[in-house]
Amino acid sequence: MSDTFSAWDYVVFWGVQLLSAALGVYYAFADGGRSTEADFLMARRGLTAAPVSLSLAASFMSAVTVLGTPVEVYRFGAAFLLFGVAYALVVIITSEIYMPVFYRLGVTSTFEYLELRFNKQVRLVGTVLFIVQTILYIGIGIYAPALALNQVTGFELWGSVVTTGIVCTFYCSLGGLKAVVWTDVINTFIMVAGFSSIIIQTSNLQGGLKTIVRHAEEGGRLRFWDFNPSPLQRHTFWTITIGGTFTWTGIYGVNQFQVQRYLACKTRFQAKLALYLNLLGLWVILTCAVLCGLGLYSMYRNCDPWTSHKVSAPDQLMPYLAVEILSDSPGLPGLFVACAYSGTLSTVSSSISALAAVTVEDLIKPHLNSPSQKTLSLFSKGTSLFYGILCIGMAALASLMGGLLQAVLSIFGMIGGPLLGLFTLGILNPFANSLGSFIGLIVGFTISMWIGIGAQFYPPPPERTLPLPLSVANCTVTRNTHLDWTKFPEHPFLRPWKTSDLKRTPVVDNLYSISYLYLSALGTLITVFVGTVFSLLTGTYSLNVILSNISITAFEIHHDEPLWKTLKTGEISGTMGLVEPLVFH
């Protein structure tokens, strides 16, 4: 097996990078260029459902999906396919509850809503939490897949890190959201093509998909229906469908880098259609990833490359497989690497675009005195450039942070859950006030961080993670064949801090063993509960007013009259929550 790329592999890989850069140049000058803030950050709110749906799917499915999901199936079985149920629930909840509110208000940053609903302080806290979460994540999003690919394929580590950062920064800074969306469209097809190359080749080598499925069944990889209600089990039907729904609603429902896309659609119908079409894309990519995982198991069921020490970490298994089975077909290893980097490009470019939007709208614009659209456009391009450079720096920092990185990969649960709870309070609780919601956010965030970080020090025991057996029976040479999978984290890339010799208490064995998928749900529910209680304690309400407001909230969410052209700051603050301006303005 060759550990380096051929000339054709480099041609394929660099062709993808250049195509992305070319789109940035094109959309920098197409249709008169991106001369206003609305052009740059929101594509003039003129996008249609088809490209936005693919962009949503590509942004959602990062390099973690390409490299991590197949390994998840390889190690723990195909129950991961049940995330398809969670995705469907997420799309329904987002399109029926969160999207109508944001679209009708016509906001650019989701955090504008927090000031309209609560006050400037709540908006600022939400913005800062989002920026910290996203900056940490994009550094990992660039570095982790680059490291995995480097160690298996010999692909230059820092060359790929810098290239990814420069390409993303280039087309984000020049072409704005429209360039990001259309690049995501191309990346979606590249991701599917990369997956397909693995599925087709493993099927050919193993005698067809039926053989792969038979091997998976014999190896216990097709057990889907574990209805154990315990929240301490890593993956069950309930943890995946309920916990997964909360986790990804935090991304689709209120996270800027997803919301920004469907708010750029020309009509609310197009925005809703984009969400539902995106569901089809998610199912296709998820199915491809699971099939790759089953193919990975079929190929290595009798000689696991990790326990036989052919690779040093599980996230290297997919690149290892790709190089081994595709090396005789010039260009195909390059296609798989392009597939992994397409996930990285989509995630990082989405994050840069979202960071630019919230920075300009939430941190810069409020301090400018009637800025022109040209000025705001320049600020938007400048912040995109700044965050692009910063993400390369964060990737460099990620290489030095060691075990801390697993905690960073859990950040969407630790921060995303409480933020989802904050927005949910504002949208669905008409008597939630600023003080109560702020206290709820802080309490939810504190408890989520406590449990999330504690879980890194005290990983759950083997009986909670339930890794499936692996074999090295047919390996010609094996070293260190008794490795403990359970010492690795829930996320695919990084190892936890050294904790194997720490004494485990009942708190450790229970609280810190809660499934990582419930982390977001916990943060959301605590924020909503505490925010509701403190809003009742610090406000004056009559039961009749509360009940009447609750009864019309669901109806008013779906009112078609647009508010964003006339609504002013503060008009949905106060005791009546979101409902009052929707009824009386």
Coordinates of C-alpha atoms in Angstrom, one line a residue:
M1 CA 0.0 0.0 0.0
S2 CA 1.4 3.4 -1.0
D3 CA 1.4 6.0 1.7
T4 CA 1.7 8.9 -0.7
F5 CA -0.5 10.5 -3.3
S6 CA -0.1 10.0 -7.0
A7 CA -0.1 12.9 -9.4
W8 CA -3.7 12.2 -10.3
D9 CA -4.7 12.3 -6.7
Y10 CA -3.2 15.8 -6.3
V11 CA -4.9 16.9 -9.5
V12 CA -8.3 15.8 -8.1
F13 CA -7.7 17.3 -4.7
W14 CA -6.4 20.7 -5.9
G15 CA -9.1 20.8 -8.6
V16 CA -11.7 20.9 -5.8
Q17 CA -9.9 23.6 -4.0
L18 CA -9.5 25.8 -7.1
L19 CA -13.1 25.3 -8.0
S20 CA -14.2 26.6 -4.6
A21 CA -11.8 29.6 -5.0
A22 CA -13.1 30.3 -8.5
L23 CA -16.7 30.5 -7.2
G24 CA -15.6 33.1 -4.7
V25 CA -14.1 35.2 -7.5
Y26 CA -17.2 34.8 -9.6
Y27 CA -19.7 35.8 -6.9
A28 CA -17.5 38.7 -5.9
F29 CA -18.4 40.4 -9.2
A30 CA -21.6 38.7 -10.4
D31 CA -24.8 40.7 -10.3
G32 CA -22.9 43.9 -9.6
G33 CA -20.8 42.4 -6.8
R34 CA -21.4 42.2 -3.0
S35 CA -21.5 46.0 -2.4
T36 CA -24.0 46.0 0.4
E37 CA -24.3 44.2 3.7
A38 CA -27.5 42.5 2.5
D39 CA -25.7 41.3 -0.6
F40 CA -22.7 39.9 1.3
L41 CA -24.3 38.4 4.4
M42 CA -27.7 37.4 3.1
A43 CA -27.4 37.1 -0.7
R44 CA -30.0 39.8 -1.0
R45 CA -32.5 37.4 0.5
G46 CA -33.0 36.0 -2.9
L47 CA -31.9 32.4 -2.8
T48 CA -34.2 29.4 -3.7
A49 CA -34.8 26.2 -1.9
A50 CA -32.7 23.8 -3.9
P51 CA -29.2 25.3 -3.4
V52 CA -30.0 26.2 0.2
S53 CA -31.1 22.7 1.0
L54 CA -27.8 21.2 -0.2
S55 CA -25.9 23.9 1.6
L56 CA -27.7 23.1 4.8
A57 CA -26.9 19.4 4.4
A58 CA -23.2 20.0 3.6
S59 CA -22.7 22.4 6.5
F60 CA -24.4 19.9 8.8
M61 CA -22.2 17.0 7.6
S62 CA -18.6 18.0 8.4
A63 CA -15.4 16.0 8.1
V64 CA -16.4 14.4 11.4
T65 CA -19.2 12.7 9.4
V66 CA -16.8 11.5 6.6
L67 CA -14.1 10.2 9.0
G68 CA -16.0 9.6 12.2
T69 CA -19.4 8.1 11.4
P70 CA -18.1 5.0 9.5
V71 CA -15.8 4.3 12.5
E72 CA -18.8 4.7 14.8
V73 CA -20.6 2.0 12.9
Y74 CA -17.4 -0.1 12.8
R75 CA -17.0 0.1 16.6
F76 CA -20.6 0.3 17.9
G77 CA -22.9 -0.9 15.1
A78 CA -25.4 0.5 12.6
A79 CA -27.8 1.9 15.3
F80 CA -26.3 5.2 14.2
L81 CA -28.8 5.0 11.3
L82 CA -31.5 5.9 13.8
F83 CA -30.3 9.5 13.6
G84 CA -32.4 9.6 10.5
V85 CA -35.4 9.7 12.8
A86 CA -33.8 12.6 14.8
Y87 CA -33.1 14.5 11.6
A88 CA -36.7 14.3 10.6
L89 CA -37.9 15.6 14.0
V90 CA -35.4 18.4 13.9
V91 CA -36.6 19.6 10.5
I92 CA -40.2 19.5 11.5
I93 CA -39.5 21.4 14.8
T94 CA -37.3 24.0 13.1
S95 CA -39.6 24.6 10.1
E96 CA -42.8 24.9 12.3
I97 CA -41.5 26.7 15.4
Y98 CA -38.2 28.5 15.0
M99 CA -37.9 29.4 11.3
P100 CA -41.2 31.3 11.1
V101 CA -40.3 33.6 13.9
F102 CA -36.8 34.5 12.6
Y103 CA -38.1 34.8 9.0
R104 CA -41.0 37.0 9.9
L105 CA -38.7 39.3 11.9
G106 CA -36.2 39.5 9.0
V107 CA -33.2 39.4 11.2
T108 CA -29.6 38.9 9.9
S109 CA -28.3 37.6 13.2
T110 CA -30.4 35.3 15.3
F111 CA -29.2 37.2 18.4
E112 CA -31.0 40.3 17.2
Y113 CA -34.1 38.5 18.4
L114 CA -32.8 38.3 21.9
E115 CA -32.6 42.1 22.1
L116 CA -36.1 42.5 20.6
R117 CA -37.5 39.9 23.0
F118 CA -35.4 40.6 26.1
N119 CA -32.6 43.2 26.2
K120 CA -29.1 44.1 25.0
Q121 CA -27.4 42.3 27.8
V122 CA -29.0 39.0 27.0
R123 CA -28.2 39.5 23.3
L124 CA -24.5 40.3 24.1
V125 CA -24.1 37.2 26.3
G126 CA -25.7 35.0 23.7
T127 CA -23.5 36.5 21.0
V128 CA -20.3 36.0 23.0
L129 CA -21.1 32.4 23.8
F130 CA -21.8 31.6 20.1
I131 CA -18.5 33.3 19.0
V132 CA -16.4 31.4 21.5
Q133 CA -18.1 28.1 20.6
T134 CA -17.6 28.6 16.9
I135 CA -14.0 29.8 17.0
L136 CA -13.0 26.8 19.1
Y137 CA -14.9 24.4 16.8
I138 CA -13.5 25.6 13.5
G139 CA -9.9 25.3 14.7
I140 CA -10.7 21.6 15.5
G141 CA -12.7 21.3 12.3
I142 CA -9.6 22.1 10.2
Y143 CA -6.8 20.4 12.3
A144 CA -8.4 17.1 13.3
P145 CA -9.1 15.7 9.8
A146 CA -5.9 17.1 8.5
L147 CA -4.0 15.2 11.2
A148 CA -5.8 12.0 10.5
L149 CA -5.2 12.2 6.7
N150 CA -1.6 13.1 7.2
Q151 CA -0.8 10.2 9.4
V152 CA -2.2 7.7 6.9
T153 CA -1.8 9.1 3.5
G154 CA 1.3 11.3 4.0
F155 CA -0.7 14.3 2.9
E156 CA 1.2 17.4 4.1
L157 CA -0.4 18.4 7.5
W158 CA 0.2 22.1 7.7
G159 CA 0.0 22.6 4.0
S160 CA -3.5 21.2 4.1
V161 CA -4.5 23.2 7.2
V162 CA -3.3 26.5 5.7
T163 CA -4.8 25.6 2.3
T164 CA -8.2 25.0 3.8
G165 CA -8.1 28.2 5.8
I166 CA -7.0 30.3 2.8
V167 CA -9.5 28.8 0.4
C168 CA -12.4 29.3 2.9
T169 CA -11.3 32.8 3.7
F170 CA -10.8 33.7 0.1
Y171 CA -14.3 32.8 -1.1
C172 CA -16.0 33.9 2.1
S173 CA -14.4 37.3 2.0
L174 CA -15.0 37.9 -1.7
G175 CA -18.3 36.2 -2.5
G176 CA -20.1 36.3 0.8
L177 CA -23.0 33.9 1.6
K178 CA -23.9 33.2 -2.1
A179 CA -20.4 31.9 -2.7
V180 CA -20.6 29.8 0.4
V181 CA -24.0 28.3 -0.6
W182 CA -22.9 27.4 -4.1
T183 CA -19.6 26.0 -3.0
D184 CA -21.6 23.8 -0.5
V185 CA -23.7 22.5 -3.4
I186 CA -20.5 21.3 -5.1
N187 CA -19.1 19.9 -1.9
T188 CA -22.3 17.9 -1.3
F189 CA -21.8 16.0 -4.6
I190 CA -18.1 15.5 -3.9
M191 CA -18.9 14.1 -0.4
V192 CA -21.4 11.6 -1.9
A193 CA -18.9 10.7 -4.7
G194 CA -16.2 10.0 -2.2
F195 CA -18.5 7.8 -0.1
S196 CA -19.7 6.0 -3.2
S197 CA -16.1 5.2 -4.3
I198 CA -15.6 3.4 -1.0
I199 CA -19.0 1.6 -1.1
I200 CA -18.6 0.4 -4.6
Q201 CA -15.0 -0.8 -4.1
T202 CA -15.6 -2.6 -0.8
S203 CA -18.7 -4.3 -2.4
N204 CA -16.6 -5.4 -5.4
L205 CA -13.8 -6.8 -3.1
Q206 CA -16.2 -8.5 -0.7
G207 CA -18.6 -10.0 -3.2
G208 CA -21.5 -7.5 -3.1
L209 CA -23.5 -5.6 -0.5
K210 CA -25.3 -8.8 0.6
T211 CA -22.0 -10.2 1.8
I212 CA -21.2 -7.0 3.6
V213 CA -24.6 -7.0 5.3
R214 CA -24.1 -10.7 6.2
H215 CA -20.7 -10.0 7.8
A216 CA -22.2 -7.1 9.7
E217 CA -25.0 -9.3 11.0
E218 CA -22.6 -12.0 12.1
G219 CA -20.5 -9.4 13.9
G220 CA -23.5 -8.0 15.7
R221 CA -23.4 -4.6 13.9
L222 CA -27.1 -4.6 12.9
R223 CA -28.7 -4.3 16.3
F224 CA -31.0 -1.3 16.1
W225 CA -33.8 -1.7 18.6
D226 CA -32.3 -1.2 22.0
F227 CA -35.1 0.4 24.0
N228 CA -33.2 0.6 27.3
P229 CA -34.5 3.8 28.9
S230 CA -31.4 4.4 31.0
P231 CA -29.8 7.8 30.1
L232 CA -26.5 6.3 31.1
Q233 CA -26.3 4.1 28.0
R234 CA -24.3 5.7 25.2
H235 CA -26.5 4.9 22.3
T236 CA -30.0 3.5 22.5
F237 CA -33.2 4.2 20.5
W238 CA -34.1 6.9 23.1
T239 CA -30.7 8.6 23.4
I240 CA -30.4 8.8 19.6
T241 CA -33.9 10.0 18.8
I242 CA -34.5 12.3 21.8
G243 CA -30.9 13.4 22.6
G244 CA -30.1 13.7 18.9
T245 CA -33.2 15.8 18.3
F246 CA -32.2 18.3 21.0
T247 CA -28.6 18.4 19.9
W248 CA -29.3 19.1 16.2
T249 CA -32.3 21.4 16.9
G250 CA -29.8 23.6 18.7
I251 CA -27.9 23.8 15.4
Y252 CA -30.8 23.9 12.9
G253 CA -33.2 25.9 15.0
V254 CA -31.1 28.7 16.5
N255 CA -27.5 28.4 15.4
Q256 CA -26.5 31.3 13.1
F257 CA -24.5 29.2 10.5
Q258 CA -27.6 27.2 9.7
V259 CA -30.3 29.8 10.3
Q260 CA -28.5 32.4 8.1
R261 CA -29.0 30.1 5.1
Y262 CA -32.7 29.6 5.2
L263 CA -33.3 33.2 6.1
A264 CA -31.6 34.1 2.8
C265 CA -34.5 32.4 0.9
K266 CA -36.7 34.8 -1.1
T267 CA -40.0 33.6 0.6
R268 CA -40.9 31.7 3.7
F269 CA -42.3 28.9 1.6
Q270 CA -38.8 28.5 0.0
A271 CA -37.2 28.5 3.4
K272 CA -39.5 25.7 4.6
L273 CA -39.0 23.8 1.4
A274 CA -35.2 24.1 1.8
L275 CA -35.4 22.5 5.2
Y276 CA -37.5 19.6 4.1
L277 CA -35.4 19.0 0.9
N278 CA -32.3 19.2 3.1
L279 CA -33.7 16.2 5.1
L280 CA -33.4 14.1 1.9
G281 CA -29.7 15.1 1.6
L282 CA -29.1 14.3 5.3
W283 CA -30.6 10.8 4.8
V284 CA -28.5 10.2 1.7
I285 CA -25.3 11.2 3.4
L286 CA -26.1 9.3 6.6
T287 CA -26.9 6.2 4.6
C288 CA -23.6 6.5 2.7
A289 CA -21.6 6.9 5.9
V290 CA -23.3 3.9 7.5
L291 CA -22.7 1.7 4.4
C292 CA -19.0 2.8 4.5
G293 CA -18.8 1.8 8.1
L294 CA -20.3 -1.7 7.3
G295 CA -17.8 -2.0 4.4
L296 CA -15.0 -1.0 6.8
Y297 CA -16.0 -3.8 9.2
S298 CA -16.4 -6.4 6.4
M299 CA -12.9 -5.6 5.2
Y300 CA -11.2 -5.7 8.6
R301 CA -13.5 -8.0 10.6
N302 CA -10.6 -10.5 11.1
C303 CA -7.7 -8.0 11.3
D304 CA -8.5 -4.7 12.9
P305 CA -5.9 -2.1 11.8
W306 CA -6.1 -0.2 15.1
T307 CA -5.7 -3.1 17.6
S308 CA -3.0 -4.6 15.3
H309 CA -1.3 -1.2 15.5
K310 CA -1.4 -0.4 11.8
V311 CA -3.0 2.9 12.6
S312 CA -2.6 4.9 15.9
A313 CA -6.1 6.2 16.3
P314 CA -9.6 5.2 15.1
D315 CA -10.2 8.3 13.1
Q316 CA -7.4 7.1 10.7
L317 CA -9.3 4.0 9.8
M318 CA -11.3 5.5 6.8
P319 CA -8.2 7.1 5.2
Y320 CA -6.3 3.8 5.8
L321 CA -9.1 1.9 4.0
A322 CA -9.3 4.5 1.2
V323 CA -5.6 4.3 0.4
E324 CA -5.5 0.5 0.6
I325 CA -8.5 -0.3 -1.6
L326 CA -8.4 2.7 -4.0
S327 CA -4.6 3.1 -4.6
D328 CA -4.8 1.1 -7.8
S329 CA -7.3 3.6 -9.3
P330 CA -5.5 6.9 -10.0
G331 CA -7.4 9.8 -8.7
L332 CA -9.8 7.9 -6.3
P333 CA -7.7 8.3 -3.2
G334 CA -7.6 12.0 -4.0
L335 CA -11.4 12.0 -4.4
F336 CA -11.8 10.5 -0.9
V337 CA -9.5 13.1 0.6
A338 CA -11.4 15.8 -1.3
C339 CA -14.6 14.3 0.1
A340 CA -13.2 14.7 3.7
Y341 CA -12.0 18.2 2.9
S342 CA -15.4 19.1 1.3
G343 CA -16.9 18.5 4.7
T344 CA -14.3 20.7 6.3
L345 CA -14.7 23.5 3.7
S346 CA -18.5 23.5 4.2
T347 CA -18.3 23.6 8.0
V348 CA -15.5 26.2 8.2
S349 CA -16.9 28.5 5.5
S350 CA -20.4 28.4 7.1
S351 CA -18.8 29.3 10.5
I352 CA -16.8 32.2 9.0
S353 CA -19.9 33.6 7.3
A354 CA -21.9 33.2 10.5
L355 CA -19.2 34.8 12.7
A356 CA -19.0 37.8 10.3
A357 CA -22.8 38.2 10.5
V358 CA -23.1 38.2 14.3
T359 CA -20.0 40.3 14.7
V360 CA -21.2 43.0 12.4
E361 CA -24.9 42.9 13.5
D362 CA -24.4 42.4 17.2
L363 CA -21.0 44.0 18.1
I364 CA -20.2 46.6 15.4
K365 CA -23.4 48.0 14.0
P366 CA -25.0 49.0 17.3
H367 CA -22.0 51.3 18.0
L368 CA -22.1 53.0 14.5
N369 CA -24.1 56.1 13.8
S370 CA -26.2 55.4 10.8
P371 CA -23.6 53.5 8.8
S372 CA -23.9 53.2 5.1
Q373 CA -24.5 49.9 3.4
K374 CA -21.1 50.1 1.8
T375 CA -19.4 50.7 5.2
L376 CA -21.2 47.7 6.6
S377 CA -20.2 45.6 3.6
L378 CA -16.6 46.5 4.2
F379 CA -16.9 45.6 7.8
S380 CA -18.4 42.2 6.8
K381 CA -15.6 41.4 4.4
G382 CA -13.0 42.5 6.9
T383 CA -14.5 40.4 9.7
S384 CA -14.6 37.4 7.3
L385 CA -10.9 37.9 6.6
F386 CA -10.1 38.2 10.3
Y387 CA -12.0 35.1 11.3
G388 CA -10.4 33.1 8.4
I389 CA -6.9 34.0 9.6
L390 CA -8.0 33.3 13.2
C391 CA -9.3 29.8 12.3
I392 CA -5.8 28.9 11.0
G393 CA -4.3 30.2 14.2
M394 CA -6.8 28.1 16.2
A395 CA -5.8 25.0 14.2
A396 CA -2.2 25.7 15.2
L397 CA -3.3 26.0 18.9
A398 CA -5.4 22.8 18.6
S399 CA -2.2 20.9 17.8
L400 CA -0.8 22.0 21.2
M401 CA -3.8 21.4 23.4
G402 CA -3.8 17.7 23.7
G403 CA -6.7 16.1 25.6
L404 CA -8.4 19.4 26.1
L405 CA -9.7 19.0 22.5
Q406 CA -12.3 16.4 23.3
A407 CA -14.0 19.0 25.6
V408 CA -14.0 21.4 22.8
L409 CA -15.7 18.9 20.5
S410 CA -18.5 18.7 23.1
I411 CA -19.0 22.4 23.0
F412 CA -22.1 22.3 20.8
G413 CA -23.8 20.4 23.6
M414 CA -22.4 22.5 26.4
I415 CA -23.2 25.8 24.8
G416 CA -25.8 24.9 22.2
G417 CA -28.2 23.4 24.6
P418 CA -28.5 26.4 26.9
L419 CA -28.7 28.7 23.9
L420 CA -31.6 26.6 22.5
G421 CA -33.3 26.9 25.9
L422 CA -32.9 30.7 25.8
F423 CA -34.5 31.0 22.4
T424 CA -37.2 28.5 23.3
L425 CA -38.0 30.6 26.4
G426 CA -38.5 33.7 24.3
I427 CA -40.5 32.0 21.5
L428 CA -42.8 29.6 23.5
N429 CA -43.0 31.2 26.9
P430 CA -44.9 34.5 26.7
F431 CA -44.2 35.5 30.3
A432 CA -40.5 34.8 30.3
N433 CA -38.6 38.0 31.2
S434 CA -35.1 39.2 30.8
L435 CA -33.9 38.5 34.3
G436 CA -35.4 35.1 34.5
S437 CA -34.1 34.1 31.1
F438 CA -30.6 35.3 31.9
I439 CA -30.5 33.4 35.1
G440 CA -31.8 30.3 33.3
L441 CA -29.1 30.6 30.7
I442 CA -26.3 30.9 33.2
V443 CA -27.5 28.0 35.3
G444 CA -28.1 25.8 32.2
F445 CA -24.6 26.7 30.9
T446 CA -22.9 26.1 34.2
I447 CA -24.4 22.7 34.8
S448 CA -23.8 21.6 31.1
M449 CA -20.2 22.6 31.4
W450 CA -19.8 20.9 34.7
I451 CA -21.1 17.6 33.4
G452 CA -19.5 17.9 30.0
I453 CA -16.0 18.6 31.3
G454 CA -16.4 16.1 34.2
A455 CA -17.2 13.4 31.6
Q456 CA -13.8 14.1 30.0
F457 CA -12.0 13.4 33.3
Y458 CA -14.1 10.4 34.0
P459 CA -15.1 8.6 30.8
P460 CA -18.0 6.2 31.1
P461 CA -17.1 2.5 31.9
P462 CA -17.3 -0.2 29.2
E463 CA -20.7 -1.4 30.2
R464 CA -22.1 2.0 29.3
T465 CA -20.4 2.5 25.9
L466 CA -20.9 -1.2 24.8
P467 CA -18.1 -1.4 22.1
L468 CA -18.5 -4.4 19.9
P469 CA -15.7 -7.0 19.7
L470 CA -12.9 -6.8 17.1
S471 CA -10.5 -9.4 15.9
V472 CA -6.9 -9.7 14.9
A473 CA -7.1 -13.4 14.2
N474 CA -5.9 -13.2 10.6
C475 CA -3.3 -10.5 11.1
T476 CA 0.2 -11.6 10.0
V477 CA 1.9 -9.2 12.5
T478 CA 0.2 -7.7 15.6
R479 CA 1.5 -5.5 18.3
N480 CA -0.3 -4.4 21.4
T481 CA -3.5 -6.2 20.4
H482 CA -5.3 -5.6 23.7
L483 CA -6.2 -2.0 23.4
D484 CA -9.2 -0.6 25.4
W485 CA -11.6 1.2 23.0
T486 CA -13.5 2.6 26.0
K487 CA -10.6 4.9 26.9
F488 CA -11.5 6.9 23.8
P489 CA -14.1 9.7 23.8
E490 CA -17.6 9.9 22.4
H491 CA -16.2 12.0 19.5
P492 CA -14.1 10.4 16.9
F493 CA -10.9 12.4 16.8
L494 CA -9.4 12.9 20.2
R495 CA -8.5 11.0 23.4
P496 CA -9.6 12.2 26.8
W497 CA -7.3 13.4 29.6
K498 CA -5.5 10.6 31.4
T499 CA -8.1 9.4 34.0
S500 CA -7.8 5.6 34.1
D501 CA -6.3 5.6 37.6
L502 CA -8.8 8.0 39.2
K503 CA -11.2 6.6 41.8
R504 CA -14.8 6.5 40.6
T505 CA -17.5 7.6 43.0
P506 CA -21.3 7.2 42.5
V507 CA -21.4 10.8 41.1
V508 CA -18.8 9.8 38.6
D509 CA -20.5 6.6 37.6
N510 CA -23.9 8.2 37.1
L511 CA -23.8 12.0 36.5
Y512 CA -20.7 11.9 34.4
S513 CA -21.8 8.8 32.5
I514 CA -24.9 10.4 31.1
S515 CA -24.9 9.9 27.3
Y516 CA -23.2 12.7 25.5
L517 CA -26.3 13.0 23.3
Y518 CA -28.3 14.1 26.4
L519 CA -25.9 17.0 27.2
S520 CA -27.8 19.4 24.9
A521 CA -31.2 18.2 26.1
L522 CA -30.1 18.7 29.7
G523 CA -28.8 22.3 29.0
T524 CA -32.0 23.2 27.2
L525 CA -34.5 21.8 29.8
I526 CA -32.6 23.3 32.7
T527 CA -32.5 26.7 31.0
V528 CA -36.2 26.6 30.2
F529 CA -37.2 25.4 33.7
V530 CA -35.0 27.8 35.7
G531 CA -35.8 30.7 33.4
T532 CA -39.6 30.0 33.8
V533 CA -39.4 29.8 37.6
F534 CA -37.4 33.0 38.0
S535 CA -39.6 34.8 35.5
L536 CA -42.6 33.9 37.6
L537 CA -40.8 35.0 40.8
T538 CA -39.5 38.3 39.4
G539 CA -42.6 39.3 37.3
T540 CA -46.2 40.2 38.0
Y541 CA -48.7 38.2 35.9
S542 CA -52.3 37.1 36.2
L543 CA -53.1 33.5 35.3
N544 CA -55.7 34.6 32.7
V545 CA -53.1 36.7 30.9
I546 CA -50.6 33.9 30.9
L547 CA -53.1 31.3 29.6
S548 CA -54.4 33.6 26.9
N549 CA -50.9 34.4 25.7
I550 CA -49.9 30.8 25.6
S551 CA -53.0 29.9 23.7
I552 CA -52.3 32.3 20.8
T553 CA -48.5 31.9 20.7
A554 CA -48.6 28.8 18.4
F555 CA -51.1 30.5 16.1
E556 CA -49.2 33.7 15.8
I557 CA -45.9 31.9 15.0
H558 CA -47.5 31.0 11.6
H559 CA -49.0 34.5 10.9
D560 CA -47.9 35.5 7.4
E561 CA -47.6 39.3 7.8
P562 CA -44.0 40.3 7.7
L563 CA -42.7 42.4 10.6
W564 CA -39.1 43.1 9.8
K565 CA -39.8 46.3 7.7
T566 CA -41.5 48.2 10.5
L567 CA -40.5 46.6 13.8
K568 CA -38.2 48.6 16.0
T569 CA -35.8 47.5 18.8
G570 CA -37.6 46.8 22.0
E571 CA -41.1 46.2 20.5
I572 CA -41.2 42.6 21.6
S573 CA -39.7 43.2 25.0
G574 CA -41.8 43.2 28.1
T575 CA -44.3 41.1 29.9
M576 CA -46.3 40.0 26.8
G577 CA -43.2 38.3 25.3
L578 CA -43.3 37.6 21.5
V579 CA -47.1 37.6 21.3
E580 CA -48.0 41.2 21.9
P581 CA -46.3 42.8 18.9
L582 CA -47.6 40.0 16.7
V583 CA -51.1 40.7 17.8
F584 CA -51.1 44.5 18.0
H585 CA -48.5 45.7 15.4

